[in-house]
Amino acid sequence: MKLIVIFLFVLPTVLLSQKINNASSYRDMGSETYFRFHYDNDFFAATDKNYTQGYSFEFANPLFKKNPVNHIFIKLKGQSNTYGLAIEHIGFTPSNFVSIDIQTGDRPFAAAIYLKSFATSTDTLKKSRLSQSLSLGFIGPGAFGKEMQTEIHRLTGNKIPGGWDNQIQNDLVLNVKFDYEKQLFRYNELLSLQSVAAFQLGTLFSNAMVGFNTTFGLIDLPFSGSGYSSAFKLFAYAQPVVSIIGYDATLQGGIFTNDNPYEISSKDIERVTSQIDYGLILKYKRLYLEYTRTSITREFKSGNAAKWGGFRVGYVFL
């Protein structure tokens, strides 16, 4: 039944919703060789529930062009391409994360970890960008969400979570994702506007979304093909999107495991959500710094809207 639900909600006309997203053009590093670290936590929004924490380590290098996974991606000739790998980890908790009891009506505890292979192609003539990725890993206790949150709370003197024994059980993560952007307008190096569309299908998330993003300030030029620049850049961005949700294993459990202590029923999933990401990016010489905030409407009928913040630190290798 879960596989049928995934299939019915595959809609190729709209963009994906995701907690960690490094594919947006305003996050372009301007180089084929770089490292970037990303950390999310709802602490930045003064909460401790829903999407509670996430991090990623992202590596890009032309050597990854030889990665056999790239053979499944759409081949685009005559364009600027970036290839890389990322390790991503995400964790979720209900509002009352201290209690050992199942929090009926709230989201379940869940954590996932996976390795992502990605490729990004930029068409400088059409001012468009296609990012593709394949993720492989698992959701469940093996993703050590319990151990990580417990240790962080212990070190920071916060309340110790007590409900992780009720988390979503071990299952496969296998996801493919496509992000597309088209620049609609740019005014010098001060303002830009892009339409965005994306789609992802798999055992962790199956969804789609449409929206736009804008940057303003001393902006970057990710569609120009000019490559790495050491010039000082400081700009703000905003990206509002609307999502259609097909499947969410962090709420509904994995598609192969049926022994979850607690999960959200398919009929209680909100099939349409809206989200806005906004933040500030500073780039100077090889350094990349970003602070970001996100707000999202409720993801299941008895849930609430959620918000979180995060930061990214990156470095370009020439």
Short mmCIF file of C-alpha atoms in Angstrom, two decimals:
data_model
loop_
_atom_site.label_atom_id
_atom_site.label_comp_id
_atom_site.label_asym_id
_atom_site.label_seq_id
_atom_site.Cartn_x
_atom_site.Cartn_y
_atom_site.Cartn_z
CA MET A 1 0.00 0.00 0.00
CA LYS A 2 2.81 2.40 0.85
CA LEU A 3 4.41 1.81 -2.57
CA ILE A 4 1.08 2.62 -4.23
CA VAL A 5 0.83 5.87 -2.28
CA ILE A 6 4.32 6.89 -3.47
CA PHE A 7 3.42 6.20 -7.09
CA LEU A 8 0.11 8.08 -6.98
CA PHE A 9 1.78 11.24 -5.79
CA VAL A 10 4.60 11.40 -8.33
CA LEU A 11 3.91 14.72 -10.05
CA PRO A 12 6.69 15.84 -12.39
CA THR A 13 5.42 19.41 -12.67
CA VAL A 14 6.35 20.69 -9.21
CA LEU A 15 9.50 21.18 -6.75
CA LEU A 16 10.62 19.07 -3.80
CA SER A 17 10.52 19.92 -0.12
CA GLN A 18 13.63 19.03 1.76
CA LYS A 19 15.22 19.86 5.10
CA ILE A 20 18.79 20.05 3.77
CA ASN A 21 19.07 21.67 0.35
CA ASN A 22 22.42 22.72 -1.10
CA ALA A 23 21.24 22.78 -4.72
CA SER A 24 19.87 26.35 -4.88
CA SER A 25 21.76 28.71 -7.19
CA TYR A 26 22.24 31.33 -4.47
CA ARG A 27 24.41 28.75 -2.67
CA ASP A 28 26.67 28.23 -5.68
CA MET A 29 30.32 28.08 -4.62
CA GLY A 30 31.68 29.31 -7.97
CA SER A 31 34.14 26.42 -8.21
CA GLU A 32 34.26 22.73 -9.11
CA THR A 33 36.41 22.01 -6.04
CA TYR A 34 35.20 22.93 -2.57
CA PHE A 35 34.16 21.74 0.89
CA ARG A 36 31.11 22.95 2.81
CA PHE A 37 29.66 22.13 6.22
CA HIS A 38 26.00 22.76 7.04
CA TYR A 39 24.30 22.58 10.44
CA ASP A 40 20.59 23.06 11.24
CA ASN A 41 18.99 23.21 14.68
CA ASP A 42 15.61 24.41 15.92
CA PHE A 43 17.57 26.05 18.76
CA PHE A 44 18.10 28.98 16.36
CA ALA A 45 14.31 29.44 16.32
CA ALA A 46 13.97 28.95 20.11
CA THR A 47 12.14 25.59 19.78
CA ASP A 48 12.99 21.91 20.32
CA LYS A 49 10.54 19.85 18.25
CA ASN A 50 9.67 18.66 14.73
CA TYR A 51 12.81 18.94 12.59
CA THR A 52 15.19 19.30 15.50
CA GLN A 53 18.64 18.92 13.91
CA GLY A 54 20.46 18.21 10.67
CA TYR A 55 23.95 18.44 9.28
CA SER A 56 25.84 17.73 6.08
CA PHE A 57 29.43 17.49 4.87
CA GLU A 58 29.63 18.36 1.18
CA PHE A 59 32.65 17.73 -1.08
CA ALA A 60 32.97 18.69 -4.76
CA ASN A 61 35.85 17.77 -7.06
CA PRO A 62 36.23 16.98 -10.80
CA LEU A 63 37.47 13.51 -9.77
CA PHE A 64 33.87 12.65 -8.83
CA LYS A 65 32.98 12.85 -12.52
CA LYS A 66 34.17 9.22 -12.67
CA ASN A 67 31.59 8.18 -10.07
CA PRO A 68 29.51 5.39 -11.74
CA VAL A 69 26.34 6.87 -10.21
CA ASN A 70 26.62 9.73 -12.72
CA HIS A 71 25.61 7.30 -15.49
CA ILE A 72 22.00 7.37 -14.28
CA PHE A 73 21.80 11.17 -14.45
CA ILE A 74 20.55 13.14 -17.44
CA LYS A 75 23.50 14.02 -19.68
CA LEU A 76 23.74 17.69 -20.63
CA LYS A 77 26.44 18.61 -23.14
CA GLY A 78 28.17 21.94 -23.52
CA GLN A 79 27.45 23.06 -19.98
CA SER A 80 29.42 23.78 -16.83
CA ASN A 81 29.28 20.76 -14.52
CA THR A 82 30.08 20.20 -10.84
CA TYR A 83 30.29 16.72 -9.28
CA GLY A 84 30.41 15.79 -5.62
CA LEU A 85 29.47 13.69 -2.60
CA ALA A 86 27.70 14.65 0.63
CA ILE A 87 26.97 12.94 3.93
CA GLU A 88 23.69 14.10 5.47
CA HIS A 89 22.00 13.38 8.80
CA ILE A 90 18.52 14.57 9.91
CA GLY A 91 16.58 14.13 13.16
CA PHE A 92 13.00 14.73 14.30
CA THR A 93 11.24 14.72 17.68
CA PRO A 94 7.74 15.42 19.07
CA SER A 95 7.07 18.47 21.26
CA ASN A 96 7.38 16.47 24.50
CA PHE A 97 10.68 14.75 23.80
CA VAL A 98 11.40 14.08 27.49
CA SER A 99 8.58 11.62 28.13
CA ILE A 100 9.21 7.90 27.54
CA ASP A 101 5.59 7.49 26.41
CA ILE A 102 4.39 7.59 22.81
CA GLN A 103 3.11 11.07 22.00
CA THR A 104 -0.08 10.19 20.13
CA GLY A 105 -1.11 12.97 17.76
CA ASP A 106 2.43 14.36 17.52
CA ARG A 107 5.19 13.36 15.14
CA PRO A 108 7.28 10.25 15.94
CA PHE A 109 10.97 10.31 16.82
CA ALA A 110 12.96 9.67 13.64
CA ALA A 111 16.51 9.97 12.31
CA ALA A 112 18.10 9.21 8.94
CA ILE A 113 21.63 9.21 7.57
CA TYR A 114 22.66 8.80 3.94
CA LEU A 115 25.40 9.33 1.37
CA LYS A 116 24.43 11.59 -1.52
CA SER A 117 26.04 11.65 -4.95
CA PHE A 118 25.23 14.83 -6.89
CA ALA A 119 25.87 16.58 -10.19
CA THR A 120 24.99 20.17 -11.12
CA SER A 121 24.88 21.48 -14.68
CA THR A 122 24.63 25.20 -15.53
CA ASP A 123 23.59 26.49 -18.97
CA THR A 124 25.06 29.99 -19.19
CA LEU A 125 23.24 30.82 -22.42
CA LYS A 126 19.74 29.84 -21.26
CA LYS A 127 20.48 30.97 -17.70
CA SER A 128 19.27 27.68 -16.25
CA ARG A 129 20.56 25.12 -13.79
CA LEU A 130 19.82 21.42 -13.25
CA SER A 131 20.92 19.62 -10.07
CA GLN A 132 20.55 15.83 -9.77
CA SER A 133 21.32 13.52 -6.86
CA LEU A 134 21.02 9.96 -5.64
CA SER A 135 20.95 9.24 -1.88
CA LEU A 136 21.57 5.89 -0.23
CA GLY A 137 21.44 5.14 3.51
CA PHE A 138 18.95 4.21 6.19
CA ILE A 139 16.38 5.57 8.59
CA GLY A 140 15.98 4.26 12.13
CA PRO A 141 18.07 3.54 15.26
CA GLY A 142 21.07 2.81 13.05
CA ALA A 143 21.21 6.53 12.22
CA PHE A 144 22.16 7.18 15.92
CA GLY A 145 19.67 10.04 16.36
CA LYS A 146 19.10 9.05 19.98
CA GLU A 147 22.79 9.02 20.84
CA MET A 148 23.48 12.31 19.10
CA GLN A 149 20.62 14.31 20.65
CA THR A 150 21.21 12.82 24.09
CA GLU A 151 24.89 13.74 24.08
CA ILE A 152 24.26 17.27 22.78
CA HIS A 153 21.64 17.87 25.47
CA ARG A 154 23.95 16.44 28.12
CA LEU A 155 26.84 18.68 27.08
CA THR A 156 24.64 21.79 26.90
CA GLY A 157 22.80 21.10 30.16
CA ASN A 158 19.38 20.68 28.52
CA LYS A 159 16.66 18.13 29.26
CA ILE A 160 17.56 14.58 28.23
CA PRO A 161 15.23 13.09 25.57
CA GLY A 162 13.37 10.01 26.80
CA GLY A 163 11.25 8.81 23.88
CA TRP A 164 13.76 7.61 21.30
CA ASP A 165 12.85 3.96 21.99
CA ASN A 166 9.59 4.77 20.16
CA GLN A 167 11.35 5.99 17.01
CA ILE A 168 10.76 4.93 13.41
CA GLN A 169 12.54 1.59 12.91
CA ASN A 170 15.41 0.71 10.58
CA ASP A 171 14.64 0.83 6.88
CA LEU A 172 16.28 1.64 3.55
CA VAL A 173 16.82 5.17 2.25
CA LEU A 174 17.03 5.30 -1.54
CA ASN A 175 16.07 8.61 -3.13
CA VAL A 176 16.58 10.37 -6.45
CA LYS A 177 16.11 14.12 -6.76
CA PHE A 178 15.99 16.74 -9.53
CA ASP A 179 16.15 20.52 -9.00
CA TYR A 180 15.69 23.01 -11.85
CA GLU A 181 16.14 26.79 -11.81
CA LYS A 182 15.64 29.42 -14.49
CA GLN A 183 16.80 32.99 -14.10
CA LEU A 184 13.94 35.35 -14.98
CA PHE A 185 15.52 38.71 -14.22
CA ARG A 186 18.81 40.24 -13.09
CA TYR A 187 19.69 43.87 -12.49
CA ASN A 188 23.45 44.32 -12.60
CA GLU A 189 25.01 42.64 -9.55
CA LEU A 190 22.33 43.91 -7.20
CA LEU A 191 19.12 41.92 -7.74
CA SER A 192 18.00 38.65 -9.33
CA LEU A 193 14.84 36.56 -9.60
CA GLN A 194 14.65 32.81 -10.41
CA SER A 195 11.82 30.32 -10.84
CA VAL A 196 12.43 26.96 -9.18
CA ALA A 197 10.96 23.52 -9.74
CA ALA A 198 12.00 20.14 -8.40
CA PHE A 199 10.90 16.59 -7.82
CA GLN A 200 12.10 13.70 -5.70
CA LEU A 201 11.07 10.07 -5.45
CA GLY A 202 12.18 7.37 -3.06
CA THR A 203 11.79 5.55 0.22
CA LEU A 204 12.55 8.57 2.44
CA PHE A 205 10.73 11.45 0.74
CA SER A 206 8.48 11.51 -2.33
CA ASN A 207 7.25 15.01 -3.08
CA ALA A 208 7.33 17.92 -5.47
CA MET A 209 7.28 21.71 -5.27
CA VAL A 210 7.21 25.00 -7.19
CA GLY A 211 8.28 28.47 -6.20
CA PHE A 212 10.85 31.16 -6.79
CA ASN A 213 13.88 32.69 -5.16
CA THR A 214 15.36 36.16 -5.15
CA THR A 215 18.71 37.60 -4.13
CA PHE A 216 19.52 41.23 -3.40
CA GLY A 217 22.64 43.07 -2.27
CA LEU A 218 26.14 42.54 -3.65
CA ILE A 219 24.95 39.36 -5.35
CA ASP A 220 26.72 36.40 -6.91
CA LEU A 221 26.35 35.49 -10.61
CA PRO A 222 25.85 31.70 -10.68
CA PHE A 223 24.42 31.69 -14.24
CA SER A 224 27.20 33.75 -15.83
CA GLY A 225 29.81 31.01 -16.17
CA SER A 226 32.48 33.38 -14.89
CA GLY A 227 33.69 30.78 -12.37
CA TYR A 228 35.51 31.50 -9.15
CA SER A 229 35.70 35.11 -8.00
CA SER A 230 37.57 36.44 -4.97
CA ALA A 231 35.40 39.58 -4.90
CA PHE A 232 33.52 40.48 -1.74
CA LYS A 233 29.86 39.42 -1.89
CA LEU A 234 27.19 40.08 0.71
CA PHE A 235 23.55 39.44 -0.10
CA ALA A 236 20.22 38.32 1.29
CA TYR A 237 17.94 35.73 -0.25
CA ALA A 238 14.39 34.47 0.10
CA GLN A 239 12.80 31.34 -1.39
CA PRO A 240 9.06 30.69 -0.88
CA VAL A 241 7.72 27.37 -2.22
CA VAL A 242 4.56 25.28 -2.25
CA SER A 243 4.90 21.49 -1.97
CA ILE A 244 2.76 18.50 -2.84
CA ILE A 245 3.58 15.63 -0.47
CA GLY A 246 3.46 12.02 -1.60
CA TYR A 247 5.33 10.20 1.15
CA ASP A 248 7.41 11.05 4.23
CA ALA A 249 9.13 8.15 6.00
CA THR A 250 10.03 10.33 8.99
CA LEU A 251 6.28 10.49 9.70
CA GLN A 252 4.91 7.31 8.11
CA GLY A 253 7.82 4.91 8.59
CA GLY A 254 9.87 3.12 5.95
CA ILE A 255 8.15 1.27 3.14
CA PHE A 256 9.62 -2.16 4.02
CA THR A 257 9.20 -2.16 7.82
CA ASN A 258 5.83 -2.54 9.56
CA ASP A 259 6.88 -2.79 13.23
CA ASN A 260 7.14 0.91 14.12
CA PRO A 261 5.98 1.61 17.70
CA TYR A 262 4.18 4.68 16.38
CA GLU A 263 3.70 6.41 13.02
CA ILE A 264 1.39 8.93 11.37
CA SER A 265 -1.37 7.46 9.21
CA SER A 266 -1.39 8.29 5.50
CA LYS A 267 -4.83 9.92 5.82
CA ASP A 268 -3.44 12.37 8.39
CA ILE A 269 -0.59 13.66 6.21
CA GLU A 270 -0.99 17.22 4.93
CA ARG A 271 -0.69 16.82 1.17
CA VAL A 272 0.03 20.52 0.50
CA THR A 273 2.51 22.56 2.52
CA SER A 274 4.23 25.91 2.09
CA GLN A 275 7.74 26.81 3.19
CA ILE A 276 10.01 29.84 3.09
CA ASP A 277 13.79 29.86 3.38
CA TYR A 278 15.59 33.15 3.90
CA GLY A 279 19.03 34.19 4.98
CA LEU A 280 22.27 36.06 4.47
CA ILE A 281 25.39 34.95 2.57
CA LEU A 282 28.90 36.38 2.71
CA LYS A 283 31.60 35.33 0.24
CA TYR A 284 35.13 36.69 0.23
CA LYS A 285 38.07 35.15 -1.58
CA ARG A 286 37.80 31.40 -0.83
CA LEU A 287 35.51 31.67 2.20
CA TYR A 288 31.74 31.06 2.23
CA LEU A 289 29.53 31.93 5.25
CA GLU A 290 25.74 31.68 5.51
CA TYR A 291 23.05 32.07 8.13
CA THR A 292 19.62 30.72 7.23
CA ARG A 293 16.11 30.50 8.69
CA THR A 294 13.15 28.36 7.59
CA SER A 295 9.44 28.28 8.38
CA ILE A 296 7.03 25.56 7.21
CA THR A 297 3.30 24.99 7.65
CA ARG A 298 2.09 21.90 9.51
CA GLU A 299 3.02 18.59 7.88
CA PHE A 300 0.28 16.43 9.43
CA LYS A 301 -3.23 17.27 10.54
CA SER A 302 -2.67 17.24 14.30
CA GLY A 303 0.73 18.96 14.01
CA ASN A 304 1.83 22.57 14.11
CA ALA A 305 3.87 24.88 11.94
CA ALA A 306 7.60 24.54 12.49
CA LYS A 307 10.69 26.70 12.16
CA TRP A 308 14.44 26.28 12.46
CA GLY A 309 17.72 27.96 11.63
CA GLY A 310 21.19 27.00 10.55
CA PHE A 311 24.56 28.02 9.18
CA ARG A 312 26.98 26.96 6.47
CA VAL A 313 30.74 27.34 6.27
CA GLY A 314 32.52 26.60 3.02
CA TYR A 315 35.99 26.84 1.48
CA VAL A 316 37.00 26.84 -2.19
CA PHE A 317 40.07 24.90 -3.34
CA LEU A 318 41.55 26.22 -6.59
#
